[in-house]
Coordinates of C-alpha atoms and ligand atoms in Angstrom, one line a residue:
X79 CA 98.9 98.2 86.6
X80 CA 98.3 99.6 90.1
X81 CA 97.8 98.2 93.5
X82 CA 97.1 99.7 96.9
X83 CA 98.3 97.0 99.2
X84 CA 96.6 96.3 102.5
X85 CA 99.8 96.2 104.5
X86 CA 100.1 94.2 107.7
X87 CA 100.6 96.3 110.5
X88 CA 103.7 95.8 112.7
X89 CA 106.1 97.8 114.8
X90 CA 109.8 97.2 115.6
X91 CA 110.1 98.6 119.1
X92 CA 111.7 96.3 121.4
X93 CA 111.4 93.1 119.0
X94 CA 114.9 93.4 117.5
X95 CA 115.8 90.2 119.4
X96 CA 112.6 88.3 118.6
X97 CA 113.2 84.5 118.3
X98 CA 113.3 82.6 115.3
X99 CA 110.0 82.1 113.4
X100 CA 110.6 78.8 111.4
X101 CA 109.4 79.2 107.7
X102 CA 108.9 83.1 108.2
X103 CA 112.5 83.6 109.1
X104 CA 114.0 83.7 105.5
X105 CA 117.6 83.6 105.4
X106 CA 119.1 86.5 103.6
X107 CA 122.5 87.4 102.2
X108 CA 122.8 91.2 102.0
X109 CA 125.1 93.5 100.4
X110 CA 125.3 97.1 99.3
X111 CA 126.7 98.5 96.2
X112 CA 129.0 101.7 96.2
X113 CA 126.2 103.7 94.6
X114 CA 123.8 102.9 97.6
X115 CA 121.8 100.2 96.0
X116 CA 120.8 97.5 98.5
X117 CA 120.7 93.7 97.5
X118 CA 119.2 91.0 99.2
X119 CA 119.6 87.3 98.2
X120 CA 117.4 84.5 99.6
X121 CA 118.4 81.0 98.5
X122 CA 115.2 78.8 97.8
X123 CA 116.1 75.7 96.1
X124 CA 112.7 74.1 96.3
X125 CA 112.3 74.7 92.5
X126 CA 114.9 75.5 89.5
X127 CA 113.5 79.1 89.6
X128 CA 114.7 82.6 90.1
X129 CA 112.4 85.5 91.2
X130 CA 113.2 89.1 91.5
X131 CA 111.5 92.1 93.1
X132 CA 113.0 95.6 92.2
X133 CA 111.5 97.8 94.6
X134 CA 111.9 101.6 94.1
X135 CA 111.3 104.1 97.1
X136 CA 109.3 106.1 94.7
X137 CA 105.5 106.1 94.6
X138 CA 102.4 108.4 94.1
X139 CA 103.1 110.3 97.5
X140 CA 106.5 111.2 96.2
X141 CA 105.0 113.3 93.2
X142 CA 103.8 116.2 95.5
X143 CA 107.4 117.0 96.7
X144 CA 108.6 118.0 93.2
X145 CA 105.8 118.9 91.2
X146 CA 102.6 121.1 91.4
X147 CA 99.7 118.7 92.5
X148 CA 99.9 115.1 91.7
X149 CA 99.6 114.1 88.1
X150 CA 100.0 110.3 88.2
X151 CA 103.7 110.7 87.0
X152 CA 104.9 107.8 88.9
X153 CA 102.7 105.3 87.7
X154 CA 103.1 106.7 84.2
X155 CA 106.9 106.1 84.6
X156 CA 106.1 102.5 85.7
X157 CA 104.6 101.9 82.3
X158 CA 107.1 103.7 80.4
X159 CA 110.0 101.8 82.0
X160 CA 108.9 98.9 79.8
X161 CA 109.1 100.7 76.5
X162 CA 112.6 100.2 76.0
X163 CA 116.2 101.5 76.0
X164 CA 119.0 101.6 73.3
X165 CA 120.1 98.1 74.2
X166 CA 116.5 96.6 74.6
X167 CA 114.4 98.7 72.1
X168 CA 110.5 98.4 71.8
X169 CA 109.5 96.3 74.5
X170 CA 112.3 93.9 74.1
X171 CA 112.5 93.5 77.8
X172 CA 109.1 91.6 78.0
X173 CA 109.8 89.6 74.9
X174 CA 113.2 88.3 76.0
X175 CA 112.0 87.4 79.5
X176 CA 109.2 85.5 78.0
X177 CA 111.4 83.7 75.5
X178 CA 113.5 82.5 78.4
X179 CA 110.5 81.1 80.0
X180 CA 109.6 83.8 82.5
X181 CA 107.3 86.6 83.1
X182 CA 107.3 90.1 84.5
X183 CA 104.7 92.3 86.5
X184 CA 104.9 95.8 87.7
X185 CA 102.8 98.0 89.8
X186 CA 102.7 101.5 91.6
X187 CA 101.7 102.1 95.2
X188 CA 101.6 105.3 97.2
X189 CA 105.1 104.6 98.7
X190 CA 106.9 102.4 96.0
X191 CA 107.1 101.1 92.5
X192 CA 107.8 97.4 92.3
X193 CA 109.0 95.3 89.3
X194 CA 108.9 91.5 89.6
X195 CA 110.2 88.8 87.4
X196 CA 110.1 84.9 87.6
X197 CA 111.8 82.8 85.2
X198 CA 114.0 79.6 85.1
X199 CA 117.2 80.0 87.4
X200 CA 119.5 80.1 84.4
X201 CA 117.8 83.3 83.3
X202 CA 119.3 85.3 86.4
X203 CA 121.9 87.2 84.3
X204 CA 119.4 88.2 81.6
X205 CA 117.0 89.5 84.4
X206 CA 119.8 91.5 86.2
X207 CA 121.0 93.0 82.8
X208 CA 117.4 94.2 82.0
X209 CA 116.8 95.6 85.4
X210 CA 120.0 97.6 85.2
X211 CA 119.2 98.5 81.6
X212 CA 115.9 100.2 82.8
X213 CA 118.1 102.6 84.7
X214 CA 120.9 103.2 82.4
X215 CA 119.1 103.5 79.1
X216 CA 115.6 104.9 79.9
X217 CA 115.9 108.7 79.5
X218 CA 117.9 108.3 76.3
X219 CA 115.4 106.0 74.4
X220 CA 112.2 108.0 75.8
X221 CA 110.2 109.7 73.1
X222 CA 107.1 112.0 73.1
X223 CA 105.5 109.1 71.2
X224 CA 106.1 106.7 74.1
X225 CA 104.4 109.2 76.6
X226 CA 101.5 109.5 74.4
X227 CA 101.0 105.9 73.9
X228 CA 101.2 105.0 77.6
X229 CA 99.3 108.0 78.8
X230 CA 96.5 106.5 76.6
X231 CA 96.9 103.2 78.2
X232 CA 96.7 104.8 81.7
X233 CA 93.5 106.4 80.6
X234 CA 92.0 103.2 79.5
X235 CA 93.0 101.7 82.8
X236 CA 91.3 104.4 84.5
X237 CA 88.0 104.0 82.5
X238 CA 88.1 100.2 83.2
X239 CA 88.5 100.9 87.1
X240 CA 85.7 103.4 87.0
X241 CA 83.3 101.0 85.1
X242 CA 83.7 98.1 87.5
X243 CA 81.6 97.6 90.6
X244 CA 83.9 98.7 93.5
X245 CA 86.6 99.6 91.0
X246 CA 87.1 103.1 92.6
X247 CA 87.0 102.0 96.2
X248 CA 90.5 102.5 97.0
X249 CA 90.6 105.9 95.5
X250 CA 87.5 106.9 97.2
X251 CA 88.8 105.7 100.4
X252 CA 92.0 107.6 100.2
X253 CA 90.3 110.7 99.0
X254 CA 87.7 110.5 102.0
X255 CA 90.2 109.9 104.9
X256 CA 93.4 111.9 103.9
X257 CA 92.9 115.6 103.2
X258 CA 93.8 117.5 100.0
X259 CA 97.2 118.7 101.3
X260 CA 98.2 115.0 102.2
X261 CA 100.2 112.9 99.6
X262 CA 97.9 110.0 100.1
X263 CA 94.8 112.0 99.1
X264 CA 95.7 111.7 95.4
X265 CA 94.9 108.5 93.3
X266 CA 97.8 106.4 92.1
X267 CA 96.5 106.7 88.4
X268 CA 96.7 110.6 88.8
X269 CA 94.0 112.9 87.0
X270 CA 93.4 113.3 83.3
X271 CA 93.9 117.1 83.3
X272 CA 97.3 117.0 84.8
X273 CA 98.6 113.8 83.0
X274 CA 97.7 115.6 79.7
X275 CA 100.3 118.2 80.7
X276 CA 103.1 115.6 81.1
X277 CA 105.7 115.4 78.3
X278 CA 108.9 113.4 77.9
X279 CA 111.0 116.3 79.4
X280 CA 108.8 116.3 82.5
X281 CA 109.1 112.5 82.8
X282 CA 113.0 112.8 82.4
X283 CA 113.2 115.5 85.2
X284 CA 111.1 113.4 87.5
X285 CA 113.3 110.2 86.9
X286 CA 116.4 112.0 87.1
X287 CA 116.1 112.9 90.8
X288 CA 114.1 109.9 92.1
X289 CA 115.0 106.6 90.1
X290 CA 118.4 106.4 91.6
X291 CA 120.4 103.6 93.2
X292 CA 120.0 104.8 96.8
X293 CA 116.3 104.4 96.5
X294 CA 116.4 100.9 95.0
X295 CA 116.3 97.6 96.7
X296 CA 116.7 94.4 94.6
X297 CA 115.7 91.0 96.1
X298 CA 116.7 87.8 94.3
X299 CA 115.0 84.7 95.6
X300 CA 115.4 81.3 94.2
X301 CA 117.7 78.6 93.2
X302 CA 120.9 80.7 93.2
X303 CA 124.3 81.0 94.5
X304 CA 124.5 84.2 96.6
X305 CA 128.4 84.6 95.3
X306 CA 127.4 84.5 91.8
X307 CA 124.4 86.9 92.3
X308 CA 126.7 89.4 94.2
X309 CA 129.3 89.3 91.4
X310 CA 126.7 89.7 88.6
X311 CA 124.8 92.4 90.5
X312 CA 128.0 94.4 91.1
X313 CA 128.8 93.9 87.4
X314 CA 125.7 95.2 86.0
X315 CA 124.6 97.9 88.5
X316 CA 127.8 99.4 90.0
X317 CA 128.5 101.9 87.3
X318 CA 125.0 103.6 87.8
X319 CA 125.8 106.8 89.3
X320 CA 124.2 107.5 92.8
X321 CA 122.8 110.9 91.9
X322 CA 121.3 113.2 94.3
X323 CA 117.9 112.1 95.1
X324 CA 115.3 114.7 96.2
X325 CA 114.2 114.1 99.9
X326 CA 111.0 112.1 100.3
X327 CA 107.9 113.7 102.0
X328 CA 107.9 113.6 105.8
X329 CA 105.2 111.6 107.6
X330 CA 102.1 113.9 108.2
X331 CA 99.6 113.1 111.1
X332 CA 95.9 113.3 110.1
X333 CA 93.1 113.7 112.4
X334 CA 89.4 114.3 111.8
X335 CA 87.7 116.5 114.5
X336 CA 84.3 115.4 113.7
X337 CA 82.2 113.0 111.5
X338 CA 82.3 113.6 107.7
X339 CA 79.8 112.0 105.6
X340 CA 80.1 111.5 101.8
X341 CA 78.0 110.3 99.1
X342 CA 79.5 108.0 96.2
X343 CA 77.6 106.3 93.5
X344 CA 78.7 102.8 92.6
X345 CA 76.7 99.7 91.3
X346 CA 77.3 97.9 94.5
X347 CA 75.9 99.3 97.8
X348 CA 78.5 99.6 100.4
X349 CA 78.9 101.4 103.6
X350 CA 82.5 102.4 104.7
X351 CA 83.8 103.8 107.9
X352 CA 87.3 105.1 108.0
X353 CA 89.4 106.4 110.8
X354 CA 92.7 108.2 110.4
X355 CA 95.1 106.1 112.4
X356 CA 99.0 105.4 112.3
X357 CA 101.8 105.1 109.8
X358 CA 103.6 101.7 109.5
X359 CA 106.3 102.2 112.1
X360 CA 104.0 103.3 114.8
X361 CA 103.9 101.2 117.9
X362 CA 100.0 100.8 117.7
X363 CA 100.0 99.6 114.1
X364 CA 100.0 95.9 115.0
X365 CA 97.1 96.4 117.7
X366 CA 95.0 98.2 115.0
X367 CA 95.7 95.4 112.5
X368 CA 94.6 93.1 115.2
X369 CA 91.4 95.0 115.9
X370 CA 90.6 94.8 112.2
X371 CA 91.0 91.1 112.0
X372 CA 89.0 90.6 115.4
X373 CA 86.1 92.6 114.0
X374 CA 85.6 91.1 110.5
X375 CA 87.1 87.5 110.7
X376 CA 84.4 85.2 108.9
X377 CA 82.7 82.9 111.3
X378 CA 83.6 84.6 114.6
X379 CA 84.4 88.3 114.1
X380 CA 82.1 90.5 116.2
X381 CA 81.0 92.6 113.1
X382 CA 80.5 89.3 111.3
X383 CA 78.3 88.0 114.0
X384 CA 76.3 91.2 114.3
X385 CA 75.8 92.0 110.6
X386 CA 76.3 88.9 108.6
X387 CA 75.2 85.9 110.8
X388 CA 72.4 87.9 112.6
X389 CA 70.8 91.4 112.6
X390 CA 70.6 93.0 109.1
X391 CA 72.1 90.1 107.3
X392 CA 74.5 92.0 105.1
X393 CA 76.3 90.2 102.2
X394 CA 80.0 90.7 103.7
X395 CA 82.1 92.9 106.1
X396 CA 85.7 93.7 105.7
X397 CA 87.9 95.5 108.0
X398 CA 91.5 96.4 107.6
X399 CA 94.3 98.6 108.8
X400 CA 96.1 100.3 105.8
X401 CA 99.4 101.9 106.7
X402 CA 102.1 103.5 104.7
X403 CA 105.3 105.4 105.6
X404 CA 103.4 108.7 105.7
X405 CA 100.1 107.7 107.5
X406 CA 97.4 105.1 107.7
X407 CA 93.8 104.5 108.3
X408 CA 91.6 101.6 109.8
X409 CA 88.6 100.8 107.6
X410 CA 85.3 98.9 107.9
X411 CA 83.4 98.2 104.7
X412 CA 80.1 96.6 104.7
X413 CA 78.5 95.3 101.4
X414 CA 75.1 96.0 102.7
X415 CA 72.8 94.2 100.2
X416 CA 69.4 95.7 101.0
X417 CA 70.2 96.4 104.7
X418 CA 69.5 99.9 105.8
X419 CA 72.6 102.0 106.1
X420 CA 71.5 103.7 109.5
X421 CA 71.1 100.2 111.1
X422 CA 74.4 99.0 109.9
X423 CA 76.3 102.0 111.4
X424 CA 74.5 101.5 114.7
X425 CA 75.6 97.9 114.9
X426 CA 79.1 99.1 113.8
X427 CA 79.2 101.6 116.8
X428 CA 77.7 99.0 119.2
X429 CA 80.5 96.5 118.6
X430 CA 83.2 99.1 118.8
X431 CA 81.9 100.1 122.4
X432 CA 81.7 96.4 123.2
X433 CA 85.3 96.1 122.3
X434 CA 86.3 99.0 124.3
X435 CA 84.6 97.8 127.4
X436 CA 85.2 94.1 127.3
X437 CA 88.8 93.0 126.5
X438 CA 89.0 90.2 123.9
X439 CA 90.2 86.7 125.2
X440 CA 93.7 86.0 125.0
X441 CA 92.8 82.9 122.8
X442 CA 91.1 85.0 120.2
X443 CA 94.2 86.9 119.9
X444 CA 96.3 83.8 119.6
X445 CA 94.1 82.4 117.1
X446 CA 94.3 85.6 115.0
X447 CA 98.2 85.3 115.1
X448 CA 98.0 81.5 114.0
X449 CA 95.7 82.4 111.0
X450 CA 98.1 85.2 110.0
X451 CA 101.1 83.1 110.2
X452 CA 99.5 80.4 108.2
X453 CA 98.3 82.9 105.6
X454 CA 102.0 84.2 105.3
X455 CA 103.4 80.6 105.0
X456 CA 100.9 79.8 102.2
X457 CA 101.7 83.1 100.5
X458 CA 105.4 82.4 100.6
X459 CA 104.9 79.2 98.5
X460 CA 105.2 81.4 95.4
X461 CA 108.7 82.7 94.8
X462 CA 107.6 85.9 93.3
X463 CA 105.5 86.5 96.6
X464 CA 108.6 85.6 98.5
X465 CA 110.7 88.2 96.8
X466 CA 108.0 90.8 97.0
X467 CA 107.3 90.2 100.7
X468 CA 110.9 90.6 101.6
X469 CA 111.1 93.8 99.3
X470 CA 108.1 95.2 101.1
X471 CA 108.9 94.6 104.8
X472 CA 112.5 95.2 104.0
X473 CA 111.4 98.6 103.0
X474 CA 109.4 99.3 106.1
X475 CA 112.0 97.9 108.6
X476 CA 115.3 97.9 106.8
X477 CA 116.1 94.6 108.3
X478 CA 116.3 91.1 106.7
X479 CA 114.3 89.5 109.7
X480 CA 111.3 91.7 108.8
X481 CA 108.7 88.9 108.4
X482 CA 109.5 87.3 111.6
X483 CA 109.7 90.7 113.4
X484 CA 106.0 91.4 112.0
X485 CA 104.7 88.3 113.5
X486 CA 106.5 89.1 116.7
X487 CA 104.6 92.5 116.9
X488 CA 101.3 90.7 116.4
X489 CA 102.2 88.3 119.1
X490 CA 103.0 91.0 121.5
X491 CA 99.5 92.6 121.3
X492 CA 97.6 92.2 124.6
X493 CA 93.9 92.3 125.3
X494 CA 94.8 95.8 127.0
X495 CA 96.3 97.1 123.9
X496 CA 93.2 96.3 121.9
X497 CA 91.0 98.2 124.2
X498 CA 93.4 101.2 124.4
X499 CA 93.7 101.7 120.7
X500 CA 89.9 101.4 120.1
X501 CA 89.5 104.2 122.7
X502 CA 92.2 106.3 121.2
X503 CA 91.9 105.8 117.5
X504 CA 88.4 104.9 116.8
X505 CA 86.2 106.2 119.6
X506 CA 88.1 109.3 120.6
X507 CA 88.3 110.8 117.2
X508 CA 86.5 112.0 114.1
X509 CA 85.9 109.6 111.1
X510 CA 84.8 109.7 107.6
X511 CA 81.8 107.7 106.3
X512 CA 81.3 107.0 102.7
X513 CA 77.7 105.7 101.5
X514 CA 78.3 104.1 98.1
X515 CA 74.8 103.7 96.6
X516 CA 73.7 102.8 93.0
X517 CA 72.5 105.8 91.1
X518 CA 68.7 105.1 91.5
X519 CA 69.1 104.4 95.3
X520 CA 70.6 107.7 96.4
X521 CA 68.1 108.0 99.1
X522 CA 69.6 105.0 101.0
X523 CA 72.9 107.2 101.8
X524 CA 73.1 108.4 105.6
X525 CA 71.7 111.7 106.1
X526 CA 73.9 114.8 105.5
X527 CA 76.1 113.1 103.2
X528 CA 77.8 115.4 100.7
X529 CA 78.7 114.3 97.2
X530 CA 82.4 113.2 97.1
X531 CA 84.5 114.4 94.3
X532 CA 87.5 112.4 93.3
X533 CA 90.7 114.3 92.3
Ligands
ZN644 ZN1 99.1 100.8 85.1

């Protein structure tokens, strides 16, 4: 499984003392183990459940630092971590959680690998024991056969994604906006040629310097007693050695001097415009997130009005600010239907100029904040989402008040900020445009588009 999440942009600067934000201000009991592992406990007694999110600061972007190229080994390890240990052999992890009435999930992003579990609250100790067992017993149990089997699973995952309409979108966008030297250029699933070179020894070497307690944050959310969680977490995890993790790659600013145009074939026609922007902790991240929402919001967004409700009447328009710890981009994707690509691009440019010249109403910004907050509150209804949200925003900010701070950053965006970030990040720089067209409609692509080759 892999996911490239669209992170909500936010910035910490000057917001450390932001006020309470009701349901988004989740109370967290936090402690550290001697080996550097960070544990957060959030009591949520609405249902007799416990949800955990184990977030490892290790993703696709960390591959380049230690290996030639980027063979997708982080994602392969995510799969292999379910294959067993001497204590829980042959996929027992999943079976035991299911027998206890729970379920597990996992995914790999560019910056992290995440394992989640939800189960009846009395399964807390089983979950902690199995999460610790992943670290403890993994290398001893790993066989060449495990690597072969999971590599075949990954190749099948890749074939399914390539066959689906829009399935390669994320990989295409990352490749189009980040240059080859950037860790975000490479797809989470890796490349076939390089994955074929990976053996059990390479996996062990990769894990030994990265899958270590200083890079782990465990979130436990649910109907639990923090004192019990702390006692049991210390019991299961304290003896795991801290090790000496390799340093993570440094943030690398990306800019494009001019406009690059790419041609990609996909069953679904789509025009995507991408601008390199900022990493997640940049002060402009929240304003860029707001720009994306102002543009594409259904029913009132400037691009929705110009492209869906009127004009060329495309099927849908999306806009988002994607940002990780190393960099980010703003994307506008138009599901064009039969509309002409040049016309669509001209409308996008017109609306961006308009946003640069005419500041949006304060009321429009407030409305975006309200929607965002409501979406968060609904999202947090699910205990697993709650644990994952804390793990994710915690990794970005290092603070337990991360959700409230994220909202505070959005609230702090002014109409003048919107105009400024449009000028600086969208109108003042180069960009990358991808014309995705069906095989029999290549002529619809923007002129001078070069075929894009995925890594
Ligand atoms: Zn997978």
